Amino acid sequence: MKLNEEEQAMLDGKYGKGTQLAMKIQVAVGEAFDAPYMVPVTRTHVALSNQEADLWFVEKLVAGGAVCKIPPTVNPSFNLEQFKCITNIEPEDEDIVKRTHEAYKKIGAILTYNCTPYLEKNVPRFGEITSFSESSATPFINSVYGARTNREAAQSALCAAVTGVTPYYGYLLDENRKGEVLVNVEADMKTDFDYQMLGYFTPQKTGFKIPVFNGLKNPSKEALMNLGAQLNTGGNVAIYHIVGFTPEAKTIEDAFHGETPKEIVTITNEDLAKMRADLTDPGGKIDFALFGCPHFTIDQIKTVADIVEGKKLAVPLFIMTSSLSRNLSMQMGFYEIIKAAGGEIVADTCMDQPCWKFLYGKKGVTDSPKCAYYTKRRDMQFVISELTQCVESALKGEI
Ligand code: F3S
């Protein structure tokens, strides 16, 4: 790769061992993908995970004196203070969380602990070159905003945050953002939940190609968040287009860069119904309800509050969200309503963290296939359904 003087100085260790390691990794990635040179990034987001490899890497960079040039926002961890009121936290879990928080603080990250940074605090503009990890974030910023990022790992995004540059390859190039398969959506798409199913099902029909959806009408931000999260979880899809809606797809021709689509598939109500039946556990008695994967917006919190107002939940109900939305829910009275019904709103937390050990071996409801997918390895079972039905079933204790 051709490096400029400053990049070469980083690689030579003139800015310390941490920055040198970050640049070394980026050069290796760039060479693997035939990137000719580096380009500057103006935003970054790191999918912090609190897991041992994550901690090992960030501590290694910190020990080498690295500090972020482009401070990243970071993914959810778990909020020790809030969880101590809900369950016992084991000392080794508390230790890894505290060390992770400390390391990210030292490296200069913006400690947002939120997996929807593209809706608040880290919103790119069209064409901006960035380095984002996190499965719902990469498709959202590539597709909905027309900003540019590759499907980064937490570590490669952290390297970009430290060096301020990223190898020029992949989705940063015009030609790699072209649609690869036309997806005619004939399904009704009535609720945001239908977009969860569409996102999960599409890669099964199209493989890991860039889909161009035709026939979607004005999806909400929650629908787009769901669509991207499931496309990327179910099929490594980090960019998609919606004809007449997303900025690089004003028309079908626009989305395919003037070429005729070589592959066309159709998705129907029957396809989505079958997907739903394949994904979910059978109904019956439930022990809890868990929402917010990705983190709930204030509108979704309001939907839950409207349903449970003045009622008592039969099983515990948890909503994960950003600290900003949790504060908003307090200011707007939703927090009080949900607490009075027996629910909890927790900030800064991911379902893939050890703070949920008290739910292992139990059966819950969620509106998120991604939540159900990740928690299988932690022995949690989920019935997956539309949000309104999930909340109503939490009031009854069965679905
Ligand atoms: Fe967010 Fe964790 Fe789900 S990062 S999208 S709550 S897996």
mmCIF file of C-alpha atoms and ligand atoms in Angstrom:
data_model
loop_
_atom_site.group_PDB
_atom_site.id
_atom_site.type_symbol
_atom_site.label_atom_id
_atom_site.label_comp_id
_atom_site.label_asym_id
_atom_site.label_seq_id
_atom_site.Cartn_x
_atom_site.Cartn_y
_atom_site.Cartn_z
ATOM 1 C CA MET A 1 0.000 0.000 0.000
ATOM 2 C CA LYS A 2 1.078 3.531 -0.668
ATOM 3 C CA LEU A 3 1.256 5.401 2.657
ATOM 4 C CA ASN A 4 1.705 9.133 3.147
ATOM 5 C CA GLU A 5 4.412 10.505 5.412
ATOM 6 C CA GLU A 6 2.304 10.578 8.556
ATOM 7 C CA GLU A 7 0.879 7.084 8.012
ATOM 8 C CA GLN A 8 4.406 5.770 7.432
ATOM 9 C CA ALA A 9 5.520 7.482 10.654
ATOM 10 C CA MET A 10 2.706 5.709 12.526
ATOM 11 C CA LEU A 11 3.794 2.400 11.016
ATOM 12 C CA ASP A 12 7.414 3.096 11.970
ATOM 13 C CA GLY A 13 6.410 3.596 15.605
ATOM 14 C CA LYS A 14 7.010 7.356 15.849
ATOM 15 C CA TYR A 15 3.639 7.817 17.581
ATOM 16 C CA GLY A 16 4.119 4.921 20.016
ATOM 17 C CA LYS A 17 3.543 1.173 20.012
ATOM 18 C CA GLY A 18 -0.271 1.341 20.285
ATOM 19 C CA THR A 19 -0.686 3.505 17.190
ATOM 20 C CA GLN A 20 1.952 1.411 15.408
ATOM 21 C CA LEU A 21 -0.043 -1.781 16.084
ATOM 22 C CA ALA A 22 -3.264 -0.145 14.855
ATOM 23 C CA MET A 23 -1.581 0.964 11.611
ATOM 24 C CA LYS A 24 0.090 -2.430 11.152
ATOM 25 C CA ILE A 25 -3.312 -4.142 11.322
ATOM 26 C CA GLN A 26 -4.839 -1.653 8.903
ATOM 27 C CA VAL A 27 -2.027 -2.123 6.386
ATOM 28 C CA ALA A 28 -2.516 -5.895 6.610
ATOM 29 C CA VAL A 29 -6.275 -5.527 6.050
ATOM 30 C CA GLY A 30 -5.654 -3.088 3.186
ATOM 31 C CA GLU A 31 -3.184 -5.416 1.495
ATOM 32 C CA ALA A 32 -5.560 -8.366 1.897
ATOM 33 C CA PHE A 33 -8.241 -6.385 0.020
ATOM 34 C CA ASP A 34 -5.893 -4.763 -2.536
ATOM 35 C CA ALA A 35 -6.520 -1.266 -1.172
ATOM 36 C CA PRO A 36 -4.166 1.173 -2.959
ATOM 37 C CA TYR A 37 -3.952 3.658 -0.061
ATOM 38 C CA MET A 38 -5.595 4.946 3.128
ATOM 39 C CA VAL A 39 -8.359 7.577 3.291
ATOM 40 C CA PRO A 40 -9.272 9.769 6.282
ATOM 41 C CA VAL A 41 -12.360 8.909 8.355
ATOM 42 C CA THR A 42 -14.503 11.524 10.045
ATOM 43 C CA ARG A 43 -16.573 9.226 12.318
ATOM 44 C CA THR A 44 -16.122 5.864 13.981
ATOM 45 C CA HIS A 45 -18.215 3.457 16.049
ATOM 46 C CA VAL A 46 -16.792 0.495 17.970
ATOM 47 C CA ALA A 47 -18.885 -2.554 18.863
ATOM 48 C CA LEU A 48 -17.411 -2.861 22.354
ATOM 49 C CA SER A 49 -18.437 -6.224 23.803
ATOM 50 C CA ASN A 50 -16.910 -6.575 27.303
ATOM 51 C CA GLN A 51 -15.644 -9.958 26.200
ATOM 52 C CA GLU A 52 -12.092 -11.057 26.889
ATOM 53 C CA ALA A 53 -10.718 -10.559 23.382
ATOM 54 C CA ASP A 54 -12.235 -7.072 23.228
ATOM 55 C CA LEU A 55 -10.664 -6.142 26.554
ATOM 56 C CA TRP A 56 -7.291 -7.711 25.623
ATOM 57 C CA PHE A 57 -7.086 -5.652 22.437
ATOM 58 C CA VAL A 58 -8.107 -2.274 23.826
ATOM 59 C CA GLU A 59 -5.829 -2.695 26.862
ATOM 60 C CA LYS A 60 -2.946 -3.569 24.522
ATOM 61 C CA LEU A 61 -3.483 -0.370 22.536
ATOM 62 C CA VAL A 62 -3.785 1.687 25.722
ATOM 63 C CA ALA A 63 -0.595 0.139 27.152
ATOM 64 C CA GLY A 64 1.121 1.212 23.918
ATOM 65 C CA GLY A 65 0.014 4.814 24.506
ATOM 66 C CA ALA A 66 -2.703 4.926 21.814
ATOM 67 C CA VAL A 67 -5.335 7.673 21.986
ATOM 68 C CA CYS A 68 -8.180 8.049 19.469
ATOM 69 C CA LYS A 69 -7.821 10.773 16.843
ATOM 70 C CA ILE A 70 -11.472 10.304 15.864
ATOM 71 C CA PRO A 71 -13.201 9.349 19.135
ATOM 72 C CA PRO A 72 -15.655 6.492 18.530
ATOM 73 C CA THR A 73 -19.062 6.044 20.080
ATOM 74 C CA VAL A 74 -19.305 2.545 21.589
ATOM 75 C CA ASN A 75 -21.785 -0.332 21.824
ATOM 76 C CA PRO A 76 -23.762 -1.300 24.924
ATOM 77 C CA SER A 77 -22.037 -2.910 27.845
ATOM 78 C CA PHE A 78 -24.024 -3.387 31.003
ATOM 79 C CA ASN A 79 -24.932 -0.795 33.507
ATOM 80 C CA LEU A 80 -23.606 -2.064 36.836
ATOM 81 C CA GLU A 81 -25.578 0.380 38.987
ATOM 82 C CA GLN A 82 -28.917 -0.403 37.362
ATOM 83 C CA PHE A 83 -28.307 -4.164 37.326
ATOM 84 C CA LYS A 84 -27.326 -4.345 40.972
ATOM 85 C CA CYS A 85 -30.971 -3.392 41.695
ATOM 86 C CA ILE A 86 -32.207 -6.261 39.483
ATOM 87 C CA THR A 87 -29.850 -9.175 40.129
ATOM 88 C CA ASN A 88 -26.562 -10.264 41.707
ATOM 89 C CA ILE A 89 -23.505 -9.523 39.603
ATOM 90 C CA GLU A 90 -20.666 -12.015 39.880
ATOM 91 C CA PRO A 91 -17.297 -10.480 40.844
ATOM 92 C CA GLU A 92 -15.508 -11.671 37.679
ATOM 93 C CA ASP A 93 -18.231 -10.107 35.508
ATOM 94 C CA GLU A 94 -18.032 -6.838 37.424
ATOM 95 C CA ASP A 95 -14.250 -6.872 37.052
ATOM 96 C CA ILE A 96 -14.277 -7.292 33.255
ATOM 97 C CA VAL A 97 -16.919 -4.572 32.852
ATOM 98 C CA LYS A 98 -14.985 -2.092 34.996
ATOM 99 C CA ARG A 99 -11.713 -2.821 33.196
ATOM 100 C CA THR A 100 -13.378 -2.486 29.785
ATOM 101 C CA HIS A 101 -14.961 0.846 30.717
ATOM 102 C CA GLU A 102 -11.648 2.108 32.067
ATOM 103 C CA ALA A 103 -9.698 1.073 28.965
ATOM 104 C CA TYR A 104 -12.169 2.698 26.569
ATOM 105 C CA LYS A 105 -12.151 5.840 28.714
ATOM 106 C CA LYS A 106 -8.347 5.965 28.576
ATOM 107 C CA ILE A 107 -8.248 5.528 24.816
ATOM 108 C CA GLY A 108 -10.612 8.481 24.456
ATOM 109 C CA ALA A 109 -13.866 6.847 23.318
ATOM 110 C CA ILE A 110 -17.218 8.606 23.723
ATOM 111 C CA LEU A 111 -18.878 6.324 26.268
ATOM 112 C CA THR A 112 -22.373 6.171 24.772
ATOM 113 C CA TYR A 113 -22.904 2.401 25.344
ATOM 114 C CA ASN A 114 -25.598 2.350 22.677
ATOM 115 C CA CYS A 115 -26.069 0.233 19.539
ATOM 116 C CA THR A 116 -28.126 2.763 17.554
ATOM 117 C CA PRO A 117 -25.576 5.613 17.421
ATOM 118 C CA TYR A 118 -26.887 6.509 13.954
ATOM 119 C CA LEU A 119 -30.112 7.825 15.550
ATOM 120 C CA GLU A 120 -28.416 9.937 18.196
ATOM 121 C CA LYS A 121 -24.887 11.230 18.885
ATOM 122 C CA ASN A 122 -23.130 9.835 15.759
ATOM 123 C CA VAL A 123 -25.138 10.682 12.649
ATOM 124 C CA PRO A 124 -23.201 10.867 9.377
ATOM 125 C CA ARG A 125 -24.067 12.831 6.265
ATOM 126 C CA PHE A 126 -24.323 11.550 2.693
ATOM 127 C CA GLY A 127 -20.987 10.420 1.259
ATOM 128 C CA GLU A 128 -19.045 10.728 4.537
ATOM 129 C CA ILE A 129 -16.285 8.111 4.898
ATOM 130 C CA THR A 130 -16.472 6.392 8.270
ATOM 131 C CA SER A 131 -15.484 3.208 10.055
ATOM 132 C CA PHE A 132 -18.455 1.603 11.828
ATOM 133 C CA SER A 133 -18.796 -1.807 13.425
ATOM 134 C CA GLU A 134 -22.134 -3.131 14.833
ATOM 135 C CA SER A 135 -24.604 -5.106 12.762
ATOM 136 C CA SER A 136 -27.551 -2.686 12.682
ATOM 137 C CA ALA A 137 -25.303 0.377 12.342
ATOM 138 C CA THR A 138 -23.348 -0.496 9.177
ATOM 139 C CA PRO A 139 -26.428 -1.120 6.973
ATOM 140 C CA PHE A 140 -28.241 1.910 8.391
ATOM 141 C CA ILE A 141 -25.500 4.423 7.671
ATOM 142 C CA ASN A 142 -24.538 2.900 4.290
ATOM 143 C CA SER A 143 -28.095 2.537 3.060
ATOM 144 C CA VAL A 144 -30.311 5.111 4.760
ATOM 145 C CA TYR A 145 -27.805 7.994 4.960
ATOM 146 C CA GLY A 146 -25.598 7.058 1.998
ATOM 147 C CA ALA A 147 -22.514 7.422 4.201
ATOM 148 C CA ARG A 148 -19.722 4.883 3.590
ATOM 149 C CA THR A 149 -18.299 2.200 5.805
ATOM 150 C CA ASN A 150 -17.059 -1.330 5.412
ATOM 151 C CA ARG A 151 -18.469 -4.054 7.638
ATOM 152 C CA GLU A 152 -15.874 -3.449 10.318
ATOM 153 C CA ALA A 153 -14.945 -5.547 13.321
ATOM 154 C CA ALA A 154 -14.800 -3.824 16.713
ATOM 155 C CA GLN A 155 -11.003 -4.038 16.468
ATOM 156 C CA SER A 156 -10.603 -2.678 12.927
ATOM 157 C CA ALA A 157 -12.960 0.221 13.734
ATOM 158 C CA LEU A 158 -10.909 0.944 16.858
ATOM 159 C CA CYS A 159 -7.727 0.972 14.737
ATOM 160 C CA ALA A 160 -9.358 3.547 12.436
ATOM 161 C CA ALA A 161 -10.375 5.615 15.456
ATOM 162 C CA VAL A 162 -6.732 5.648 16.621
ATOM 163 C CA THR A 163 -5.062 6.364 13.258
ATOM 164 C CA GLY A 164 -7.838 8.512 11.742
ATOM 165 C CA VAL A 165 -7.673 6.614 8.443
ATOM 166 C CA THR A 166 -9.002 3.426 6.859
ATOM 167 C CA PRO A 167 -7.888 1.324 3.854
ATOM 168 C CA TYR A 168 -9.690 2.383 0.671
ATOM 169 C CA TYR A 169 -11.598 -0.697 -0.489
ATOM 170 C CA GLY A 170 -15.012 -2.408 -0.408
ATOM 171 C CA TYR A 171 -18.093 -0.277 0.203
ATOM 172 C CA LEU A 172 -16.041 2.918 0.178
ATOM 173 C CA LEU A 173 -15.853 2.572 -3.634
ATOM 174 C CA ASP A 174 -18.784 3.522 -5.890
ATOM 175 C CA GLU A 175 -18.654 0.320 -7.930
ATOM 176 C CA ASN A 176 -19.041 -1.933 -4.878
ATOM 177 C CA ARG A 177 -22.248 -0.193 -3.758
ATOM 178 C CA LYS A 178 -24.198 -1.192 -6.862
ATOM 179 C CA GLY A 179 -27.315 -3.343 -6.328
ATOM 180 C CA GLU A 180 -26.870 -7.037 -7.123
ATOM 181 C CA VAL A 181 -30.363 -8.484 -6.889
ATOM 182 C CA LEU A 182 -33.808 -6.910 -7.325
ATOM 183 C CA VAL A 183 -36.187 -7.932 -4.542
ATOM 184 C CA ASN A 184 -39.835 -7.281 -5.410
ATOM 185 C CA VAL A 185 -41.682 -7.150 -2.096
ATOM 186 C CA GLU A 186 -45.265 -8.298 -2.538
ATOM 187 C CA ALA A 187 -45.766 -8.929 1.207
ATOM 188 C CA ASP A 188 -48.047 -6.386 2.911
ATOM 189 C CA MET A 189 -45.377 -4.945 5.278
ATOM 190 C CA LYS A 190 -47.928 -3.567 7.758
ATOM 191 C CA THR A 191 -45.748 -3.291 10.881
ATOM 192 C CA ASP A 192 -42.119 -2.669 11.852
ATOM 193 C CA PHE A 193 -41.978 -6.346 12.822
ATOM 194 C CA ASP A 194 -42.565 -7.357 9.182
ATOM 195 C CA TYR A 195 -39.202 -5.708 8.427
ATOM 196 C CA GLN A 196 -37.525 -8.026 10.942
ATOM 197 C CA MET A 197 -38.836 -10.987 8.944
ATOM 198 C CA LEU A 198 -37.924 -9.381 5.604
ATOM 199 C CA GLY A 199 -34.377 -8.757 6.822
ATOM 200 C CA TYR A 200 -33.943 -12.288 8.076
ATOM 201 C CA PHE A 201 -35.553 -13.939 5.062
ATOM 202 C CA THR A 202 -33.981 -11.978 2.183
ATOM 203 C CA PRO A 203 -30.442 -13.453 2.421
ATOM 204 C CA GLN A 204 -31.952 -16.936 2.376
ATOM 205 C CA LYS A 205 -33.307 -16.165 -1.101
ATOM 206 C CA THR A 206 -30.519 -13.932 -2.412
ATOM 207 C CA GLY A 207 -27.334 -15.058 -0.658
ATOM 208 C CA PHE A 208 -24.851 -12.410 0.519
ATOM 209 C CA LYS A 209 -25.665 -9.954 -2.278
ATOM 210 C CA ILE A 210 -26.669 -6.278 -2.162
ATOM 211 C CA PRO A 211 -30.486 -6.316 -2.307
ATOM 212 C CA VAL A 212 -32.516 -3.580 -3.983
ATOM 213 C CA PHE A 213 -36.004 -3.625 -2.458
ATOM 214 C CA ASN A 214 -38.842 -2.558 -4.691
ATOM 215 C CA GLY A 215 -42.349 -1.982 -3.336
ATOM 216 C CA LEU A 216 -41.602 -0.719 0.208
ATOM 217 C CA LYS A 217 -43.561 2.394 1.141
ATOM 218 C CA ASN A 218 -42.151 4.899 3.656
ATOM 219 C CA PRO A 219 -40.700 2.519 6.273
ATOM 220 C CA SER A 220 -40.297 4.060 9.750
ATOM 221 C CA LYS A 221 -36.845 4.510 11.314
ATOM 222 C CA GLU A 222 -37.630 1.512 13.541
ATOM 223 C CA ALA A 223 -38.498 -0.583 10.473
ATOM 224 C CA LEU A 224 -35.173 0.390 8.849
ATOM 225 C CA MET A 225 -33.282 -0.356 12.047
ATOM 226 C CA ASN A 226 -34.927 -3.807 12.138
ATOM 227 C CA LEU A 227 -34.323 -4.471 8.453
ATOM 228 C CA GLY A 228 -30.598 -3.689 8.650
ATOM 229 C CA ALA A 229 -30.042 -5.568 11.919
ATOM 230 C CA GLN A 230 -31.580 -8.741 10.531
ATOM 231 C CA LEU A 231 -30.007 -8.501 7.062
ATOM 232 C CA ASN A 232 -26.585 -8.273 8.651
ATOM 233 C CA THR A 233 -27.220 -10.931 11.317
ATOM 234 C CA GLY A 234 -28.879 -13.350 8.911
ATOM 235 C CA GLY A 235 -26.672 -12.727 5.879
ATOM 236 C CA ASN A 236 -23.677 -10.389 6.389
ATOM 237 C CA VAL A 237 -25.484 -7.748 4.321
ATOM 238 C CA ALA A 238 -23.968 -4.355 5.167
ATOM 239 C CA ILE A 239 -25.711 -2.292 2.486
ATOM 240 C CA TYR A 240 -29.103 -2.398 0.730
ATOM 241 C CA HIS A 241 -31.205 0.001 -1.315
ATOM 242 C CA ILE A 242 -34.929 0.824 -1.342
ATOM 243 C CA VAL A 243 -36.193 2.131 -4.676
ATOM 244 C CA GLY A 244 -37.533 5.679 -4.379
ATOM 245 C CA PHE A 245 -36.516 5.951 -0.747
ATOM 246 C CA THR A 246 -32.789 5.539 -0.005
ATOM 247 C CA PRO A 247 -30.426 8.126 -1.499
ATOM 248 C CA GLU A 248 -28.533 5.888 -3.907
ATOM 249 C CA ALA A 249 -31.697 4.352 -5.374
ATOM 250 C CA LYS A 250 -33.950 7.076 -6.728
ATOM 251 C CA THR A 251 -34.911 4.583 -9.460
ATOM 252 C CA ILE A 252 -34.143 0.919 -10.187
ATOM 253 C CA GLU A 253 -31.626 2.049 -12.854
ATOM 254 C CA ASP A 254 -29.947 4.307 -10.303
ATOM 255 C CA ALA A 255 -29.602 1.419 -7.798
ATOM 256 C CA PHE A 256 -28.051 -0.878 -10.439
ATOM 257 C CA HIS A 257 -25.810 1.892 -11.862
ATOM 258 C CA GLY A 258 -27.644 1.819 -15.201
ATOM 259 C CA GLU A 259 -27.407 -1.950 -15.651
ATOM 260 C CA THR A 260 -30.354 -4.355 -15.962
ATOM 261 C CA PRO A 261 -30.791 -6.502 -12.809
ATOM 262 C CA LYS A 262 -29.407 -9.975 -13.556
ATOM 263 C CA GLU A 263 -31.369 -11.580 -10.752
ATOM 264 C CA ILE A 264 -34.915 -10.866 -9.579
ATOM 265 C CA VAL A 265 -36.694 -12.482 -6.634
ATOM 266 C CA THR A 266 -40.143 -11.958 -5.123
ATOM 267 C CA ILE A 267 -41.042 -12.043 -1.427
ATOM 268 C CA THR A 268 -44.627 -12.726 -0.424
ATOM 269 C CA ASN A 269 -46.731 -12.822 2.749
ATOM 270 C CA GLU A 270 -46.382 -16.630 2.696
ATOM 271 C CA ASP A 271 -42.555 -16.374 2.669
ATOM 272 C CA LEU A 272 -42.548 -14.109 5.743
ATOM 273 C CA ALA A 273 -45.112 -16.253 7.570
ATOM 274 C CA LYS A 274 -42.973 -19.341 6.966
ATOM 275 C CA MET A 275 -39.847 -17.518 8.142
ATOM 276 C CA ARG A 276 -41.616 -16.523 11.333
ATOM 277 C CA ALA A 277 -42.772 -20.079 11.978
ATOM 278 C CA ASP A 278 -39.213 -21.403 11.423
ATOM 279 C CA LEU A 279 -37.587 -18.850 13.735
ATOM 280 C CA THR A 280 -39.795 -18.822 16.773
ATOM 281 C CA ASP A 281 -40.188 -21.287 19.616
ATOM 282 C CA PRO A 282 -43.746 -22.559 20.040
ATOM 283 C CA GLY A 283 -46.062 -20.473 22.216
ATOM 284 C CA GLY A 284 -47.190 -21.341 25.730
ATOM 285 C CA LYS A 285 -46.343 -20.080 29.230
ATOM 286 C CA ILE A 286 -43.582 -17.445 29.327
ATOM 287 C CA ASP A 287 -41.257 -16.294 32.115
ATOM 288 C CA PHE A 288 -40.280 -12.814 30.873
ATOM 289 C CA ALA A 289 -40.337 -10.301 27.991
ATOM 290 C CA LEU A 290 -37.158 -8.666 26.624
ATOM 291 C CA PHE A 291 -36.991 -5.809 24.115
ATOM 292 C CA GLY A 292 -34.429 -3.400 22.753
ATOM 293 C CA CYS A 293 -32.173 -5.427 20.462
ATOM 294 C CA PRO A 294 -31.324 -3.051 18.782
ATOM 295 C CA HIS A 295 -31.914 -0.440 21.493
ATOM 296 C CA PHE A 296 -35.485 0.814 21.652
ATOM 297 C CA THR A 297 -36.361 4.310 20.488
ATOM 298 C CA ILE A 298 -38.538 6.609 22.582
ATOM 299 C CA ASP A 299 -41.469 5.849 20.216
ATOM 300 C CA GLN A 300 -41.171 2.122 20.909
ATOM 301 C CA ILE A 301 -41.008 2.793 24.670
ATOM 302 C CA LYS A 302 -44.202 4.841 24.316
ATOM 303 C CA THR A 303 -45.923 1.917 22.547
ATOM 304 C CA VAL A 304 -45.141 -0.321 25.534
ATOM 305 C CA ALA A 305 -46.228 2.337 28.057
ATOM 306 C CA ASP A 306 -49.552 2.849 26.250
ATOM 307 C CA ILE A 307 -50.352 -0.880 26.456
ATOM 308 C CA VAL A 308 -49.385 -1.448 30.110
ATOM 309 C CA GLU A 309 -50.716 1.807 31.584
ATOM 310 C CA GLY A 310 -52.802 1.086 34.693
ATOM 311 C CA LYS A 311 -52.208 -2.698 34.415
ATOM 312 C CA LYS A 312 -49.949 -5.280 36.106
ATOM 313 C CA LEU A 313 -47.559 -7.454 34.144
ATOM 314 C CA ALA A 314 -47.783 -11.191 34.851
ATOM 315 C CA VAL A 315 -44.060 -11.640 34.084
ATOM 316 C CA PRO A 316 -41.047 -9.294 34.266
ATOM 317 C CA LEU A 317 -40.592 -7.082 31.215
ATOM 318 C CA PHE A 318 -37.252 -5.461 30.342
ATOM 319 C CA ILE A 319 -36.541 -2.739 27.793
ATOM 320 C CA MET A 320 -32.956 -1.951 26.770
ATOM 321 C CA THR A 321 -32.302 1.520 25.437
ATOM 322 C CA SER A 322 -29.796 4.382 25.382
ATOM 323 C CA SER A 323 -29.291 6.566 28.445
ATOM 324 C CA LEU A 324 -30.742 9.467 26.449
ATOM 325 C CA SER A 325 -33.978 7.583 25.679
ATOM 326 C CA ARG A 326 -34.207 6.310 29.269
ATOM 327 C CA ASN A 327 -33.946 9.889 30.514
ATOM 328 C CA LEU A 328 -36.525 10.990 27.963
ATOM 329 C CA SER A 329 -38.841 8.210 29.141
ATOM 330 C CA MET A 330 -38.545 9.621 32.674
ATOM 331 C CA GLN A 331 -39.215 13.167 31.506
ATOM 332 C CA MET A 332 -42.206 12.057 29.448
ATOM 333 C CA GLY A 333 -43.739 9.817 32.165
ATOM 334 C CA PHE A 334 -43.338 6.491 30.317
ATOM 335 C CA TYR A 335 -40.747 5.203 32.791
ATOM 336 C CA GLU A 336 -43.134 5.664 35.721
ATOM 337 C CA ILE A 337 -45.977 3.892 33.887
ATOM 338 C CA ILE A 338 -43.787 0.901 32.934
ATOM 339 C CA LYS A 339 -42.268 0.659 36.447
ATOM 340 C CA ALA A 340 -45.741 0.770 38.029
ATOM 341 C CA ALA A 341 -46.799 -2.151 35.806
ATOM 342 C CA GLY A 342 -43.740 -4.136 36.975
ATOM 343 C CA GLY A 343 -41.391 -3.497 34.028
ATOM 344 C CA GLU A 344 -37.847 -2.097 33.874
ATOM 345 C CA ILE A 345 -36.101 0.229 31.448
ATOM 346 C CA VAL A 346 -32.342 -0.318 31.507
ATOM 347 C CA ALA A 347 -29.796 1.905 29.811
ATOM 348 C CA ASP A 348 -26.445 1.083 28.197
ATOM 349 C CA THR A 349 -27.000 -2.685 28.160
ATOM 350 C CA CYS A 350 -26.911 -5.455 25.542
ATOM 351 C CA MET A 351 -28.779 -8.782 25.785
ATOM 352 C CA ASP A 352 -25.524 -10.553 24.942
ATOM 353 C CA GLN A 353 -24.006 -9.741 28.360
ATOM 354 C CA PRO A 354 -23.697 -11.873 31.499
ATOM 355 C CA CYS A 355 -26.082 -9.600 33.449
ATOM 356 C CA TRP A 356 -28.982 -11.718 32.153
ATOM 357 C CA LYS A 357 -27.827 -14.944 33.836
ATOM 358 C CA PHE A 358 -30.991 -14.986 35.954
ATOM 359 C CA LEU A 359 -32.953 -15.618 32.743
ATOM 360 C CA TYR A 360 -30.864 -18.548 31.480
ATOM 361 C CA GLY A 361 -32.930 -21.711 31.016
ATOM 362 C CA LYS A 362 -36.140 -19.656 30.849
ATOM 363 C CA LYS A 363 -38.536 -18.833 28.053
ATOM 364 C CA GLY A 364 -39.371 -15.291 26.989
ATOM 365 C CA VAL A 365 -40.987 -13.220 24.274
ATOM 366 C CA THR A 366 -39.221 -10.693 22.094
ATOM 367 C CA ASP A 367 -39.861 -8.844 18.855
ATOM 368 C CA SER A 368 -36.233 -9.346 17.760
ATOM 369 C CA PRO A 369 -34.932 -12.411 15.878
ATOM 370 C CA LYS A 370 -31.412 -11.112 16.544
ATOM 371 C CA CYS A 371 -32.055 -11.280 20.283
ATOM 372 C CA ALA A 372 -33.318 -14.857 19.951
ATOM 373 C CA TYR A 373 -30.372 -15.830 17.737
ATOM 374 C CA TYR A 374 -27.626 -14.616 20.088
ATOM 375 C CA THR A 375 -29.194 -15.925 23.283
ATOM 376 C CA LYS A 376 -29.566 -19.512 22.051
ATOM 377 C CA ARG A 377 -25.945 -20.113 23.124
ATOM 378 C CA ARG A 378 -26.912 -18.853 26.583
ATOM 379 C CA ASP A 379 -29.811 -21.294 26.876
ATOM 380 C CA MET A 380 -32.578 -18.707 26.615
ATOM 381 C CA GLN A 381 -35.601 -19.584 24.475
ATOM 382 C CA PHE A 382 -37.779 -17.032 22.756
ATOM 383 C CA VAL A 383 -41.152 -16.804 21.132
ATOM 384 C CA ILE A 384 -40.745 -14.087 18.500
ATOM 385 C CA SER A 385 -43.709 -11.893 17.711
ATOM 386 C CA GLU A 386 -44.889 -8.406 16.898
ATOM 387 C CA LEU A 387 -44.273 -5.894 19.720
ATOM 388 C CA THR A 388 -47.913 -5.295 20.636
ATOM 389 C CA GLN A 389 -48.605 -9.026 20.895
ATOM 390 C CA CYS A 390 -45.439 -9.558 22.983
ATOM 391 C CA VAL A 391 -46.480 -6.899 25.502
ATOM 392 C CA GLU A 392 -50.018 -8.246 25.708
ATOM 393 C CA SER A 393 -48.652 -11.712 26.335
ATOM 394 C CA ALA A 394 -46.423 -10.343 29.129
ATOM 395 C CA LEU A 395 -49.604 -9.042 30.757
ATOM 396 C CA LYS A 396 -51.119 -12.537 30.569
ATOM 397 C CA GLY A 397 -47.986 -14.643 31.144
ATOM 398 C CA GLU A 398 -48.474 -16.671 28.016
ATOM 399 C CA ILE A 399 -48.482 -16.375 24.262
HETATM 400 FE FE1 F3S B 1 -27.658 -4.059 20.433
HETATM 401 FE FE2 F3S B 1 -26.617 -6.085 21.697
HETATM 402 FE FE3 F3S B 1 -28.727 -6.450 20.215
HETATM 403 S S1 F3S B 1 -25.523 -4.518 20.671
HETATM 404 S S2 F3S B 1 -28.464 -4.975 18.593
HETATM 405 S S3 F3S B 1 -28.629 -5.194 22.076
HETATM 406 S S4 F3S B 1 -26.967 -7.811 20.337
#
